PDB file of C-alpha atoms in Angstrom:
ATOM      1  CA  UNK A   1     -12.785 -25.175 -56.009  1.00  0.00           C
ATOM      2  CA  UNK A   2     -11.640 -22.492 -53.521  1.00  0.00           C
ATOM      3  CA  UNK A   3     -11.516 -19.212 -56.235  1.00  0.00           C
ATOM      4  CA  UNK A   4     -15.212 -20.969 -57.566  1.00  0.00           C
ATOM      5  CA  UNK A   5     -16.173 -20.467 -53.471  1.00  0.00           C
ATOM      6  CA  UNK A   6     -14.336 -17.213 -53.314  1.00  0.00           C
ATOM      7  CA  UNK A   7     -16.125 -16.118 -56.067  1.00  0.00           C
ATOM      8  CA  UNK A   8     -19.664 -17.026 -55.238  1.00  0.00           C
ATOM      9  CA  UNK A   9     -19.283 -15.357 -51.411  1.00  0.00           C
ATOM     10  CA  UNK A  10     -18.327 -12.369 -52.921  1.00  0.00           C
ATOM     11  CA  UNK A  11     -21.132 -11.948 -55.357  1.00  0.00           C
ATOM     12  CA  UNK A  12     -23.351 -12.598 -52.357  1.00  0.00           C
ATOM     13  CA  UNK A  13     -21.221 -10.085 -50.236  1.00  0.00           C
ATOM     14  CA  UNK A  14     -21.488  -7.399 -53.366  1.00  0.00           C
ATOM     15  CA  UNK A  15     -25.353  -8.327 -53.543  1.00  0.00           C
ATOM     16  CA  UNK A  16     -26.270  -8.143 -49.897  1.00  0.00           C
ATOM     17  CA  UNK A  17     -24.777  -4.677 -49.321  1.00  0.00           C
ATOM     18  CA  UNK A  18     -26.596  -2.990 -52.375  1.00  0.00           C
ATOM     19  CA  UNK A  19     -29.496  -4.735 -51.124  1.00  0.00           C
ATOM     20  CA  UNK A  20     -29.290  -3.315 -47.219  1.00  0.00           C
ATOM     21  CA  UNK A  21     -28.092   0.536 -48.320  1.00  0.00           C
ATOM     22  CA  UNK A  22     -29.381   2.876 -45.659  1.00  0.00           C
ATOM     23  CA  UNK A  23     -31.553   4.728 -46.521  1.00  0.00           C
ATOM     24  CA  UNK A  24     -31.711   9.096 -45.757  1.00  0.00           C
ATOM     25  CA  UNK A  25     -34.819  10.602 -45.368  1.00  0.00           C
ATOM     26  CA  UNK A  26     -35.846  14.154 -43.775  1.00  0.00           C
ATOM     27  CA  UNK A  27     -39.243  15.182 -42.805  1.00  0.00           C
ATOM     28  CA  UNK A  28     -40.817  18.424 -42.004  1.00  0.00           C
ATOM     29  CA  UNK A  29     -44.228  18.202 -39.676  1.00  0.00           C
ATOM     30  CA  UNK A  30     -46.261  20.115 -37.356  1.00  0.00           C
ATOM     31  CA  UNK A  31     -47.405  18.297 -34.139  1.00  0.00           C
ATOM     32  CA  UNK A  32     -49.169  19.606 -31.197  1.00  0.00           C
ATOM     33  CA  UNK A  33     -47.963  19.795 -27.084  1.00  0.00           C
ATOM     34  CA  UNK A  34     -49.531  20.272 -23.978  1.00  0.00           C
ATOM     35  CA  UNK A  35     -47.504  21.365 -21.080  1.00  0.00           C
ATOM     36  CA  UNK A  36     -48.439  22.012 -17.376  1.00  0.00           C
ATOM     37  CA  UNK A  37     -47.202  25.590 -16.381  1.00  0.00           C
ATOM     38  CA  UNK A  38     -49.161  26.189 -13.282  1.00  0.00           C
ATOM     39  CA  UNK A  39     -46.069  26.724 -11.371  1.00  0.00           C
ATOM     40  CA  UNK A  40     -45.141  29.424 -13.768  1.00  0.00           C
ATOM     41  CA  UNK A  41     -48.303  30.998 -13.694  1.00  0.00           C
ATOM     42  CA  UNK A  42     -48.713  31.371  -9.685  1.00  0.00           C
ATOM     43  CA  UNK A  43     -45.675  33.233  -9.940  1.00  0.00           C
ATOM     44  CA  UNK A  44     -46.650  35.542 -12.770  1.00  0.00           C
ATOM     45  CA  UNK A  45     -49.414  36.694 -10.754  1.00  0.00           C
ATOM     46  CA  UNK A  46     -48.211  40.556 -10.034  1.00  0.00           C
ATOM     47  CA  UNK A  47     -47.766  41.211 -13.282  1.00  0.00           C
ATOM     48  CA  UNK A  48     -49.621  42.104 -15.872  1.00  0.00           C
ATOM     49  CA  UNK A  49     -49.743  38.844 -17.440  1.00  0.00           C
ATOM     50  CA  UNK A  50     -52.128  36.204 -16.482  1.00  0.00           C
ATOM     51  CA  UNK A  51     -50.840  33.179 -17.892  1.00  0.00           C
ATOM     52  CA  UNK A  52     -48.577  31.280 -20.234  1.00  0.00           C
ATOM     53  CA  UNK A  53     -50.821  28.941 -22.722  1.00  0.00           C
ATOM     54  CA  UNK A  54     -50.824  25.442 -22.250  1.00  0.00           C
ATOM     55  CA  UNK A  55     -51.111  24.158 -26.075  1.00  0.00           C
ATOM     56  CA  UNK A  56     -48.170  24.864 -28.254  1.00  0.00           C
ATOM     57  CA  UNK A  57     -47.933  23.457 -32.074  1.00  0.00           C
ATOM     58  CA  UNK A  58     -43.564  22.663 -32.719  1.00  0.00           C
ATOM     59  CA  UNK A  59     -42.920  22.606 -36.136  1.00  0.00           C
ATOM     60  CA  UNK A  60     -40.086  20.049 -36.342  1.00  0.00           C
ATOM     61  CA  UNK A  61     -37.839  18.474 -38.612  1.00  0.00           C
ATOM     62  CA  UNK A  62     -35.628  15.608 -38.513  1.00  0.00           C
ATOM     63  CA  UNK A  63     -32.629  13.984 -40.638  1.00  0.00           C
ATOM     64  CA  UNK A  64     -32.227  10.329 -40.223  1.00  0.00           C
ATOM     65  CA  UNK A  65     -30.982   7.042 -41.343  1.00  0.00           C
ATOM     66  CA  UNK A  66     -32.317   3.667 -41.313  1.00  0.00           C
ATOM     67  CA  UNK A  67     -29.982   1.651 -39.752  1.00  0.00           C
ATOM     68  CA  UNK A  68     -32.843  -1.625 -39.924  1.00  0.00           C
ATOM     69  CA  UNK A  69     -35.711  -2.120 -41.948  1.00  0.00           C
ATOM     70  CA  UNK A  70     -38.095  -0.411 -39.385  1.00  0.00           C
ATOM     71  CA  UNK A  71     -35.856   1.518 -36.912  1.00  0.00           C
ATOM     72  CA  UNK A  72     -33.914   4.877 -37.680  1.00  0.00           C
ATOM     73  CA  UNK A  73     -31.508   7.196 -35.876  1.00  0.00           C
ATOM     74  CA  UNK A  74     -30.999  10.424 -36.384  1.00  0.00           C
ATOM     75  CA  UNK A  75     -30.919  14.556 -35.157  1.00  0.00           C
ATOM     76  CA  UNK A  76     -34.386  16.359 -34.114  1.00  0.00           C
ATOM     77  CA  UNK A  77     -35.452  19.987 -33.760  1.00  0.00           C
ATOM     78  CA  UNK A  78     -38.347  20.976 -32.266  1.00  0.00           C
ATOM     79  CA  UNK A  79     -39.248  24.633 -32.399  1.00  0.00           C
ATOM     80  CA  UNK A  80     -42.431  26.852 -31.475  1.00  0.00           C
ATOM     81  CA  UNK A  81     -40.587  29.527 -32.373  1.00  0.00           C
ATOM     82  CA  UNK A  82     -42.123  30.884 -35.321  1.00  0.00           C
ATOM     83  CA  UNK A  83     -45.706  29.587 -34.492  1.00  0.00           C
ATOM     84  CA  UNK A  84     -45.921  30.877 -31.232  1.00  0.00           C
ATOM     85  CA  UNK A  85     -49.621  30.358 -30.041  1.00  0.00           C
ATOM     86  CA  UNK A  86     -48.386  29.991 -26.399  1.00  0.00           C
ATOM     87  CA  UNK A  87     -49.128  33.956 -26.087  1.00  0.00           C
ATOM     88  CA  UNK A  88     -50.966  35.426 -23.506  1.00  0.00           C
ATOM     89  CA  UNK A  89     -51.251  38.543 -24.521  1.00  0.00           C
ATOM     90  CA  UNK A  90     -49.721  40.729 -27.243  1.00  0.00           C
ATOM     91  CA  UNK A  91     -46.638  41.492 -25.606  1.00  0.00           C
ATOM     92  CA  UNK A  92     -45.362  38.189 -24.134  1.00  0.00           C
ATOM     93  CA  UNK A  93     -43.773  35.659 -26.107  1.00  0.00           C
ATOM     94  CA  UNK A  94     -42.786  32.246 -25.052  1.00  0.00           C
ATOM     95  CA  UNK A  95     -40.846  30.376 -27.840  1.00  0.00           C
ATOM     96  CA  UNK A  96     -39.397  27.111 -26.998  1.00  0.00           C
ATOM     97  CA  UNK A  97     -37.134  25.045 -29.091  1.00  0.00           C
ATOM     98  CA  UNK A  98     -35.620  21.262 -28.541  1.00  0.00           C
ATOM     99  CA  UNK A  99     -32.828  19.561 -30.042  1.00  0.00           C
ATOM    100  CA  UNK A 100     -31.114  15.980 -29.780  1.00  0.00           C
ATOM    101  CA  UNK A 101     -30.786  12.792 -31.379  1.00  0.00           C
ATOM    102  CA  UNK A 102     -34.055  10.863 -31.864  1.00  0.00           C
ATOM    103  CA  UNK A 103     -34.364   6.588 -32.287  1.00  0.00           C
ATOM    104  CA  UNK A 104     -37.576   5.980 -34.065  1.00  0.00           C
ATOM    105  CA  UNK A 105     -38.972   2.368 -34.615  1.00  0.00           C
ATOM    106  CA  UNK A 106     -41.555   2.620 -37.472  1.00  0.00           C
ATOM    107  CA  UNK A 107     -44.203   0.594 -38.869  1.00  0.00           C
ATOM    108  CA  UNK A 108     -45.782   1.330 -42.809  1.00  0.00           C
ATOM    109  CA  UNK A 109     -48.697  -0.119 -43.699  1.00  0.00           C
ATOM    110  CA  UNK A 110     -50.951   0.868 -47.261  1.00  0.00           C
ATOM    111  CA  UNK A 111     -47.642   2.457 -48.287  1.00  0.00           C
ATOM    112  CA  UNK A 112     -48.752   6.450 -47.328  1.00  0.00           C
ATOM    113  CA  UNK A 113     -48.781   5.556 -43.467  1.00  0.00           C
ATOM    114  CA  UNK A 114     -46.476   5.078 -41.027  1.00  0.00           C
ATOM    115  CA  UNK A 115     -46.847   4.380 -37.068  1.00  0.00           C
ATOM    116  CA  UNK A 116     -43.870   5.046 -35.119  1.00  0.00           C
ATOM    117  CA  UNK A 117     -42.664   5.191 -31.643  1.00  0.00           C
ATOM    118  CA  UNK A 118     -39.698   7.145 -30.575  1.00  0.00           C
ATOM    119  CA  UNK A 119     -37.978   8.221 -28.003  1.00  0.00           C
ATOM    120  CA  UNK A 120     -34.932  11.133 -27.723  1.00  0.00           C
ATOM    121  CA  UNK A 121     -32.602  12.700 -24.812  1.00  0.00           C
ATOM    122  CA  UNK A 122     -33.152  16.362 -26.284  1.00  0.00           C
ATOM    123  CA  UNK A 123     -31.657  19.963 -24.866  1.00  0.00           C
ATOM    124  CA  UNK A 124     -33.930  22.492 -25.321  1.00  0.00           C
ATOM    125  CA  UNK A 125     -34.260  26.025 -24.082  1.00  0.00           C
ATOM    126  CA  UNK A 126     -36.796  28.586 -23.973  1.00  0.00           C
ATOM    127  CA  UNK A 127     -37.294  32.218 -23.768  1.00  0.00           C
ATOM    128  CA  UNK A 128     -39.477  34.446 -22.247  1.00  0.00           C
ATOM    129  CA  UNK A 129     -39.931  37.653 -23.911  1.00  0.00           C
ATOM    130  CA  UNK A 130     -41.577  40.794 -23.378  1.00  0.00           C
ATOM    131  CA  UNK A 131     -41.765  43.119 -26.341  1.00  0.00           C
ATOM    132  CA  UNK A 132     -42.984  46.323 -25.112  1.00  0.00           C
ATOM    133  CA  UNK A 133     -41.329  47.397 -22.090  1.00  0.00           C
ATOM    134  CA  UNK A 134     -41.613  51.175 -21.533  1.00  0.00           C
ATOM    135  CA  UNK A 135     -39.163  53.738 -19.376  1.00  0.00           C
ATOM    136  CA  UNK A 136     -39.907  57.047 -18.528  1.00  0.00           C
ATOM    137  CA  UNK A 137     -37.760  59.958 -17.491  1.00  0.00           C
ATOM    138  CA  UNK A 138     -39.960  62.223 -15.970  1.00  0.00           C
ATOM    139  CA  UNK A 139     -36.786  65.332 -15.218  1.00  0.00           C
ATOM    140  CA  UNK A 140     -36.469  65.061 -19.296  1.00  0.00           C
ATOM    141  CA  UNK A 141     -39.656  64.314 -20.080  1.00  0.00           C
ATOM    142  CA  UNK A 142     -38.195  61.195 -22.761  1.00  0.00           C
ATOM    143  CA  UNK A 143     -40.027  57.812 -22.836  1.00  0.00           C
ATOM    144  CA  UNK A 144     -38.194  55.087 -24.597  1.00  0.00           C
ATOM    145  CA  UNK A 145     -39.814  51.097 -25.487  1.00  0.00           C
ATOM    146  CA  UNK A 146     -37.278  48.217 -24.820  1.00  0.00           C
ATOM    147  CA  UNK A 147     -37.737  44.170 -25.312  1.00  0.00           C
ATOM    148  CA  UNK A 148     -36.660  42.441 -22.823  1.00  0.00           C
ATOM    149  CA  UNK A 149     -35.719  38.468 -22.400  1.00  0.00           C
ATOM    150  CA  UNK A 150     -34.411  36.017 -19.834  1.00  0.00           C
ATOM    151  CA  UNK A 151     -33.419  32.504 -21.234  1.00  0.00           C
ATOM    152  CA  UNK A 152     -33.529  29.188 -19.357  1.00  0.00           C
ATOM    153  CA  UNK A 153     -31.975  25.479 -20.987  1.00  0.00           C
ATOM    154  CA  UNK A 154     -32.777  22.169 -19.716  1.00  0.00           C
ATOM    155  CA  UNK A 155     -32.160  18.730 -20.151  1.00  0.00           C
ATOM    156  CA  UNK A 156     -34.549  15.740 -20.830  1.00  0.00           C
ATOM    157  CA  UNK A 157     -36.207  13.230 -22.436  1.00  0.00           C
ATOM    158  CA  UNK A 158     -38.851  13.332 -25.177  1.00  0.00           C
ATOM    159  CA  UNK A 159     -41.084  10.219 -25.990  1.00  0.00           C
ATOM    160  CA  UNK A 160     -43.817  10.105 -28.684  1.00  0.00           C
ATOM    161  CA  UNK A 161     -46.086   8.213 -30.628  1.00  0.00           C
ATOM    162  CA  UNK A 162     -47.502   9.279 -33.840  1.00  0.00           C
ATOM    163  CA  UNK A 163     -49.247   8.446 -36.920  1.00  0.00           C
ATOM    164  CA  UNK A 164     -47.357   9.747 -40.162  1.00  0.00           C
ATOM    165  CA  UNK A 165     -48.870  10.443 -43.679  1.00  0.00           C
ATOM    166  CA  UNK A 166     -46.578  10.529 -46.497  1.00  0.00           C
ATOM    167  CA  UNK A 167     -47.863  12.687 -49.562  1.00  0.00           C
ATOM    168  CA  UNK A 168     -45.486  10.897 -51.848  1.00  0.00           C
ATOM    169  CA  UNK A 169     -44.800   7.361 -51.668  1.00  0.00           C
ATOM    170  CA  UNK A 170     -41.555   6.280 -52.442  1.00  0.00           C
ATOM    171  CA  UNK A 171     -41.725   2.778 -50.889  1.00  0.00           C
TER     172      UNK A 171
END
């Protein structure tokens, strides 16, 4: 009676673990920001540059696992760095690019969509670059073109809300 009852948890042991696997998924996406630099644009106004944009599109990608039918954990990049539409001019460049681990709670409906909520402490950094900075020597008569960068990182949180569409279904 005991090896019968031994038996018969174990086959529902063995068939409840293949039946909750997790599951590993990536996704690639493009997404769209607004961000408030007035602050950094009062103090820009010497220069030649009159301000930073405030619309930036991060491409971003993610690896994660599903730990529970509709919530996953996993790593997140954010990066504007090679669509960089925050330019105010030709010379100026202001990439920015966040990183951390991101919980997502999900919610797929008609099999091709997904709602989701998530919400990630992320470091992130950005640079401000100017590619055309010229120097003159006017004893030697030489003029030489330098780029020029000065890096900041920061700490925080990043919350979002989205509406996914999957191109392949593999629900």
């Amino acid at each position: 009676m005991i090896k019968k009852l031994s038996h018969i948890i174990f086959i529902l042991i063995f068939t409840s673990s293949v039946q909750g696997q997790y599951k590993i998924s990536y996704r690639l996406g493009l997404g769209i920001g607004f961000t408030k630099p007035d602050n950094f644009n009062s103090s820009l106004s010497s220069i030649e540059l009159s301000k930073i944009g405030s619309t930036w599109f991060p491409i971003h990608h993610d690896l994660s696992i599903n730990i529970y039918p509709s919530l996953r954990i996993g790593y997140k990049k954010l990066s504007t760095k090679l669509i960089t539409y925050n330019r105010s001019s030709n010379n100026y460049i202001l990439p920015i690019i966040f990183h951390g681990i991101n919980i997502e709670s999900f919610f797929t409906f008609r099999k091709k969509f997904e709602i989701n909520f998530g919400l990630s402490p992320m470091l992130g950094n950005a640079k401000f670059i100017n590619n055309k900075l010229t120097a003159t020597d006017e004893k030697l008569g030489i003029e030489g073109k330098t780029t020029a960068e000065i890096k900041n990182s920061t700490f925080g949180f990043y919350s979002s809300i989205g509406l996914r569409m999957y191109l392949m279904s593999f629900l």
